[in-house]
């Protein structure tokens, strides 16, 4: 049984708490670790040690910061399989998926390596007589990140490499369900030469989140998780005058037009709906086949979904692993019951799956509901499991009104071979991240990740330009130096 430590001052630091949360392996149900709920005394002590460290880090040259980030990138690449194994073990997602998610996090480190270029300000000469104006970007101080269970590496990596590259110190409060990957990342960053107390990891639950929100010494909060908690983080941060970005839940729709390449659409859909057992904020949980395509679409969807291999996370043949906890499995099974009771047609039933040797794992097989309607709970709420709702619509207009009418606005996609439809969809859909013949339109690190509506509170996205804006504040300087009085500027250069 492992006791998870905090990572403070460049080393693993056991918590002084008496309060621990037990952890169970998603694949086997076996108890394997306990994670501390850190105390206020530890928190305050950590903050004090971060203040001076941050001031020194902000004075560290951009080229030095960049070289530490390059070393960190190298160390992640060197330890890639070990990190992906930690992700698979603690989350339950299959190894190939764990590697994919780590790769997407690594791309943010790649992006942050360009910090000398990214922090360039602007400069205007002679905005008035002998007056110049320019702006600079300065760090905020200490920033904090609170992350969800479903991406143990990627989501923290959306935040801390960006914040630290900008000259801040960072406190990471990872999900208490997946505490180990963050520890390894912090160790590697330290090994890369990051000074102590610039990245600290402090474990806990809501009580530690509240310490972060209420601390006068923390300038910004980045949050990714469920919508009710995102709303709470957003309003509490405002109360304590913090900069805040809070990304919430999702219900992503895919529209399949009659002229779509059906094979491509269904292949894309099954990966997007059932990959990572549906525990992705960019998972597709609603499919909208339009008109005549409905029947062949459902036939092909069932055929391909039936062949998904559900199994243990580290088995190379597995395409889908277990859910994160027993409680979450019960919640997902509850939604399946509700779907049946509210009149949706259960085309594929993922309940009752039992895998030899993994009878206590949190497995639910791929589940498909047909004839789902807007008023059903399984349509309205985020299930966060391998449950796909198919809503049959007659026209493109009907399809887009479903997408735009939903509370959430994280991601969406359309499959079509009609350029006019593709363009109209891209322009008029009320969603932050849009795919055209692409099932999971996660932006690259040099763009920003973020949804709209009930999927994002505060409006700011992660990484890319919005990340740089979030982790810095602009200062605009207007200065007057009467160099014109010397007359030098009036001398024409000699032309040969
Ligand atoms: P969660 O909201 O339960 O937990 C997220 C974090 O908040 C954790 O660190 C947790 O300790 C903390 N927390 C939990 N309850 C809290 C409370 N009452 N007060 C303060 N802090 C609290 O989310 P989760 O179950 O870990 O993750 C799944 C959710 O995250 C899904 O809704 C998913 O859509 C969402 N998500 C969104 C994105 C996105 O980019 N929009 C990305 C990944 C996950």
Coordinates of C-alpha atoms in Angstrom, one line a residue, residues 122-479:
X122 CA 5.1 45.7 -28.8
X123 CA 6.7 49.1 -29.3
X124 CA 5.6 52.3 -31.0
X125 CA 8.1 55.2 -31.7
X126 CA 6.9 58.8 -31.7
X127 CA 3.3 58.3 -30.5
X128 CA 3.8 62.0 -29.6
X129 CA 6.8 64.3 -30.0
X130 CA 9.7 62.4 -28.6
X131 CA 7.2 60.1 -26.9
X132 CA 7.3 56.3 -27.3
X133 CA 4.8 53.7 -26.1
X134 CA 5.3 50.0 -25.5
X135 CA 3.9 47.2 -23.5
X136 CA 5.5 44.3 -21.7
X137 CA 4.1 41.1 -20.3
X138 CA 4.8 40.3 -16.7
X139 CA 4.1 37.2 -14.6
X140 CA 1.2 37.2 -12.1
X141 CA 3.1 35.7 -9.2
X142 CA 1.8 32.3 -7.8
X143 CA -0.8 30.5 -9.9
X144 CA -2.7 27.4 -9.1
X145 CA -4.2 24.5 -11.1
X146 CA -7.0 22.2 -10.1
X147 CA -7.4 19.2 -12.4
X148 CA -9.8 16.3 -13.2
X149 CA -9.2 12.6 -13.1
X150 CA -9.6 11.8 -16.8
X151 CA -6.3 13.2 -18.1
X152 CA -3.7 12.7 -15.3
X153 CA -0.9 14.2 -17.5
X154 CA -2.4 16.2 -20.3
X155 CA -4.7 18.6 -18.4
X156 CA -2.0 19.5 -15.8
X157 CA 0.4 20.0 -18.7
X158 CA -2.1 22.4 -20.3
X159 CA -1.4 24.6 -17.3
X160 CA 1.9 24.4 -15.5
X161 CA 4.5 24.5 -18.4
X162 CA 2.7 27.7 -19.7
X163 CA 2.5 29.3 -16.3
X164 CA 6.1 28.6 -15.3
X165 CA 7.4 29.6 -18.7
X166 CA 5.8 33.0 -18.1
X167 CA 7.7 33.4 -14.9
X168 CA 5.1 32.3 -12.3
X169 CA 5.4 29.7 -9.6
X170 CA 2.7 27.0 -9.8
X171 CA 0.7 24.9 -7.3
X172 CA -0.9 21.8 -8.8
X173 CA -3.8 20.2 -6.9
X174 CA -4.4 17.1 -9.0
X175 CA -7.5 15.0 -8.9
X176 CA -7.4 12.9 -5.7
X177 CA -8.3 9.9 -7.9
X178 CA -5.1 10.1 -10.0
X179 CA -2.3 11.6 -7.9
X180 CA 0.8 9.7 -9.1
X181 CA 1.4 11.0 -12.6
X182 CA 1.7 14.7 -11.4
X183 CA 4.4 13.6 -8.9
X184 CA 6.5 12.0 -11.6
X185 CA 6.1 15.1 -13.9
X186 CA 7.2 17.4 -11.0
X187 CA 10.2 15.2 -10.3
X188 CA 11.3 15.3 -14.0
X189 CA 10.9 19.1 -14.1
X190 CA 13.0 19.4 -11.0
X191 CA 15.6 17.1 -12.6
X192 CA 15.6 19.3 -15.7
X193 CA 16.9 22.2 -13.5
X194 CA 13.7 23.9 -12.4
X195 CA 14.4 25.7 -9.1
X196 CA 12.7 24.4 -5.9
X197 CA 9.3 25.7 -5.1
X198 CA 8.4 26.8 -8.7
X199 CA 6.3 23.7 -9.2
X200 CA 4.7 22.2 -6.1
X201 CA 2.1 19.5 -6.0
X202 CA -0.3 19.5 -3.1
X203 CA -2.9 16.7 -2.8
X204 CA -6.4 16.9 -1.3
X205 CA -10.0 17.4 -1.9
X206 CA -12.4 20.4 -1.7
X207 CA -10.8 21.6 1.5
X208 CA -7.4 22.2 -0.3
X209 CA -9.3 23.8 -3.3
X210 CA -10.9 26.2 -0.8
X211 CA -7.4 27.1 0.7
X212 CA -6.3 27.9 -2.9
X213 CA -9.4 30.0 -3.6
X214 CA -9.1 32.0 -0.4
X215 CA -5.4 32.6 -0.4
X216 CA -4.4 36.2 -0.9
X217 CA -1.0 35.0 -2.2
X218 CA -2.4 33.2 -5.3
X219 CA -3.1 35.4 -8.3
X220 CA -4.8 33.0 -10.7
X221 CA -6.7 29.8 -10.7
X222 CA -7.0 27.4 -13.7
X223 CA -9.6 24.7 -13.3
X224 CA -10.8 21.8 -15.4
X225 CA -13.5 19.5 -14.2
X226 CA -17.3 19.2 -14.0
X227 CA -19.6 22.1 -14.6
X228 CA -21.0 22.5 -11.1
X229 CA -17.5 22.7 -9.7
X230 CA -16.3 25.0 -12.5
X231 CA -19.2 27.4 -11.6
X232 CA -18.2 27.3 -8.0
X233 CA -14.5 28.0 -8.8
X234 CA -15.5 30.8 -11.1
X235 CA -17.7 32.6 -8.6
X236 CA -15.3 32.1 -5.6
X237 CA -12.3 33.3 -7.6
X238 CA -14.2 36.5 -8.5
X239 CA -15.0 37.0 -4.8
X240 CA -11.3 36.9 -4.0
X241 CA -10.3 39.0 -7.0
X242 CA -8.4 36.2 -8.8
X243 CA -7.8 35.8 -12.5
X244 CA -9.8 32.6 -13.4
X245 CA -10.3 30.1 -16.2
X246 CA -12.7 27.3 -15.4
X247 CA -13.5 24.6 -18.0
X248 CA -16.5 22.4 -17.3
X249 CA -18.4 19.4 -18.6
X250 CA -19.6 18.5 -22.1
X251 CA -22.2 16.8 -24.3
X252 CA -20.6 16.7 -27.8
X253 CA -22.7 16.1 -30.8
X254 CA -21.6 14.6 -34.2
X255 CA -23.8 15.4 -37.3
X256 CA -23.7 12.7 -40.0
X257 CA -25.1 14.1 -43.3
X258 CA -26.5 11.9 -46.1
X259 CA -23.5 12.7 -48.3
X260 CA -21.0 11.7 -45.6
X261 CA -18.4 9.0 -46.2
X262 CA -20.2 6.6 -43.8
X263 CA -17.3 4.3 -43.2
X264 CA -15.1 7.3 -42.1
X265 CA -17.9 8.8 -40.0
X266 CA -18.6 5.5 -38.1
X267 CA -14.9 4.8 -37.6
X268 CA -14.4 8.3 -36.2
X269 CA -17.5 8.0 -34.1
X270 CA -16.7 4.8 -32.3
X271 CA -13.2 6.1 -31.3
X272 CA -14.8 9.4 -30.1
X273 CA -17.7 7.7 -28.2
X274 CA -16.0 4.7 -26.6
X275 CA -12.3 5.6 -26.5
X276 CA -11.1 6.0 -22.9
X277 CA -14.5 4.5 -21.9
X278 CA -16.2 7.8 -22.8
X279 CA -14.3 9.5 -20.0
X280 CA -13.2 12.4 -22.2
X281 CA -14.5 16.0 -22.2
X282 CA -14.2 15.8 -26.0
X283 CA -16.0 12.4 -26.3
X284 CA -18.9 12.3 -28.7
X285 CA -22.0 11.3 -26.7
X286 CA -24.7 12.2 -29.2
X287 CA -24.8 11.2 -32.9
X288 CA -27.3 12.9 -35.2
X289 CA -27.7 11.0 -38.5
X290 CA -29.7 13.0 -41.0
X291 CA -32.5 11.6 -43.2
X292 CA -31.9 8.5 -45.3
X293 CA -28.5 7.6 -43.8
X294 CA -30.1 6.6 -40.5
X295 CA -30.7 2.9 -41.2
X296 CA -27.3 2.1 -42.8
X297 CA -25.6 4.2 -40.1
X298 CA -27.1 2.3 -37.2
X299 CA -26.3 -1.1 -38.9
X300 CA -22.6 -0.2 -39.4
X301 CA -22.3 1.5 -36.0
X302 CA -23.6 -1.7 -34.2
X303 CA -21.4 -4.0 -36.3
X304 CA -18.2 -2.0 -35.6
X305 CA -19.0 -1.3 -32.0
X306 CA -19.6 -5.0 -31.3
X307 CA -16.0 -5.7 -32.3
X308 CA -14.5 -3.3 -29.7
X309 CA -12.2 -5.3 -27.4
X310 CA -12.9 -4.4 -23.8
X311 CA -10.1 -5.5 -21.4
X312 CA -7.4 -4.7 -18.9
X313 CA -5.6 -1.4 -19.4
X314 CA -2.1 -2.8 -20.0
X315 CA -3.2 -5.7 -22.4
X316 CA -2.1 -4.5 -25.8
X317 CA -5.2 -6.1 -27.4
X318 CA -7.6 -3.9 -25.3
X319 CA -9.3 -1.0 -27.0
X320 CA -11.4 0.1 -24.1
X321 CA -10.6 -0.2 -20.3
X322 CA -12.7 0.2 -17.1
X323 CA -14.3 3.3 -15.6
X324 CA -12.4 5.2 -12.8
X325 CA -14.3 4.0 -9.7
X326 CA -17.1 1.7 -8.6
X327 CA -19.2 4.8 -7.7
X328 CA -18.8 6.1 -11.2
X329 CA -19.7 2.7 -12.7
X330 CA -22.9 2.7 -10.6
X331 CA -23.7 6.3 -11.9
X332 CA -23.3 5.2 -15.5
X333 CA -25.4 2.1 -15.0
X334 CA -28.0 4.4 -13.4
X335 CA -28.1 6.5 -16.6
X336 CA -28.6 3.3 -18.7
X337 CA -31.6 2.4 -16.5
X338 CA -33.0 5.9 -16.9
X339 CA -32.6 5.7 -20.7
X340 CA -34.6 2.5 -20.8
X341 CA -37.3 3.9 -18.5
X342 CA -37.7 7.1 -20.4
X343 CA -38.3 5.2 -23.7
X344 CA -35.1 5.2 -25.6
X345 CA -34.3 2.0 -27.6
X346 CA -31.3 0.1 -26.2
X347 CA -29.6 -1.2 -29.4
X348 CA -26.4 -2.4 -27.6
X349 CA -26.3 -3.1 -23.9
X350 CA -22.9 -2.8 -22.1
X351 CA -24.2 -3.9 -18.7
X352 CA -23.3 -7.2 -17.1
X353 CA -19.9 -7.5 -18.8
X354 CA -17.5 -9.7 -16.8
X355 CA -13.9 -10.3 -17.7
X356 CA -12.1 -13.3 -16.5
X357 CA -9.5 -12.3 -13.9
X358 CA -10.9 -8.8 -13.7
X359 CA -14.3 -9.5 -12.1
X360 CA -13.9 -6.6 -9.7
X361 CA -12.9 -4.1 -12.3
X362 CA -15.2 -1.2 -13.1
X363 CA -16.1 -2.4 -16.6
X364 CA -19.1 -1.2 -18.6
X365 CA -19.2 -2.3 -22.3
X366 CA -20.1 0.1 -25.2
X367 CA -23.8 1.0 -25.0
X368 CA -25.9 2.5 -27.8
X369 CA -29.4 4.1 -27.4
X370 CA -31.5 4.8 -30.5
X371 CA -34.5 7.2 -30.9
X372 CA -33.3 9.5 -28.1
X373 CA -35.2 12.7 -27.7
X374 CA -34.3 16.2 -26.3
X375 CA -36.3 15.8 -23.2
X376 CA -34.6 12.6 -22.0
X377 CA -32.1 12.7 -19.1
X378 CA -29.5 10.7 -21.2
X379 CA -29.6 13.5 -23.7
X380 CA -29.6 16.4 -21.3
X381 CA -26.9 15.3 -18.9
X382 CA -23.2 14.4 -19.2
X383 CA -22.9 10.7 -18.5
X384 CA -19.1 10.5 -18.9
X385 CA -19.1 6.8 -19.8
X386 CA -19.3 4.6 -22.9
X387 CA -23.0 5.4 -23.7
X388 CA -23.8 6.9 -27.1
X389 CA -27.2 8.5 -27.7
X390 CA -28.5 8.5 -31.3
X391 CA -31.0 11.2 -32.1
X392 CA -32.5 10.8 -35.6
X393 CA -33.2 14.1 -37.5
X394 CA -34.6 14.9 -40.9
X395 CA -32.7 18.0 -41.9
X396 CA -29.4 19.8 -41.4
X397 CA -31.3 22.7 -39.8
X398 CA -32.8 20.3 -37.2
X399 CA -29.4 18.9 -36.5
X400 CA -27.7 22.2 -35.9
X401 CA -30.6 23.4 -33.7
X402 CA -29.9 20.4 -31.4
X403 CA -26.2 21.3 -31.2
X404 CA -26.9 25.0 -30.6
X405 CA -29.8 24.4 -28.1
X406 CA -27.7 22.3 -25.7
X407 CA -26.5 23.7 -22.4
X408 CA -22.9 22.6 -23.1
X409 CA -20.6 23.9 -25.9
X410 CA -17.3 22.1 -25.8
X411 CA -16.8 20.3 -29.1
X412 CA -18.8 19.1 -32.1
X413 CA -18.2 17.7 -35.6
X414 CA -20.0 17.3 -38.9
X415 CA -19.3 14.6 -41.5
X416 CA -20.2 15.7 -45.0
X417 CA -18.9 16.0 -48.5
X418 CA -20.8 19.2 -49.1
X419 CA -18.6 22.3 -48.7
X420 CA -21.6 24.6 -48.2
X421 CA -22.8 22.6 -45.3
X422 CA -19.3 22.4 -43.9
X423 CA -18.9 26.2 -44.1
X424 CA -22.3 26.9 -42.7
X425 CA -21.6 24.6 -39.8
X426 CA -18.2 26.0 -39.0
X427 CA -19.7 29.6 -39.0
X428 CA -23.0 29.2 -37.2
X429 CA -22.5 26.4 -34.7
X430 CA -22.3 27.8 -31.1
X431 CA -19.5 25.6 -29.9
X432 CA -15.8 26.3 -29.0
X433 CA -14.1 23.5 -30.9
X434 CA -15.4 22.3 -34.3
X435 CA -14.4 19.3 -36.5
X436 CA -15.2 18.9 -40.1
X437 CA -14.8 15.3 -41.0
X438 CA -12.7 15.1 -37.8
X439 CA -14.2 13.3 -34.8
X440 CA -12.3 14.8 -31.9
X441 CA -11.2 18.4 -32.8
X442 CA -8.8 19.0 -30.0
X443 CA -6.7 22.0 -31.0
X444 CA -2.9 21.8 -31.3
X445 CA -0.8 23.4 -28.5
X446 CA -0.2 26.6 -30.5
X447 CA -4.0 27.1 -30.7
X448 CA -6.1 27.4 -27.5
X449 CA -8.4 24.7 -26.0
X450 CA -11.7 25.8 -24.6
X451 CA -15.4 25.4 -25.1
X452 CA -18.3 27.9 -24.9
X453 CA -21.5 28.1 -22.9
X454 CA -21.8 25.7 -19.9
X455 CA -18.4 24.2 -20.8
X456 CA -16.4 27.3 -20.0
X457 CA -16.6 29.9 -17.2
X458 CA -14.5 33.0 -17.7
X459 CA -14.1 32.5 -21.4
X460 CA -10.3 31.9 -21.5
X461 CA -8.9 28.8 -23.1
X462 CA -5.9 26.8 -22.2
X463 CA -2.4 27.0 -23.8
X464 CA -1.7 28.7 -27.1
X465 CA -2.1 32.5 -27.2
X466 CA -4.9 32.5 -24.6
X467 CA -2.6 30.6 -22.2
X468 CA 0.1 33.3 -22.6
X469 CA -2.5 36.0 -22.0
X470 CA -3.9 34.2 -19.0
X471 CA -0.6 33.7 -17.2
X472 CA 0.7 37.2 -17.7
X473 CA -0.5 40.7 -17.3
X474 CA 0.3 43.6 -19.6
X475 CA 1.9 46.7 -18.6
X476 CA 1.9 49.7 -21.0
X477 CA 4.6 52.3 -20.7
X478 CA 4.6 55.7 -22.2
X479 CA 8.0 57.4 -22.1

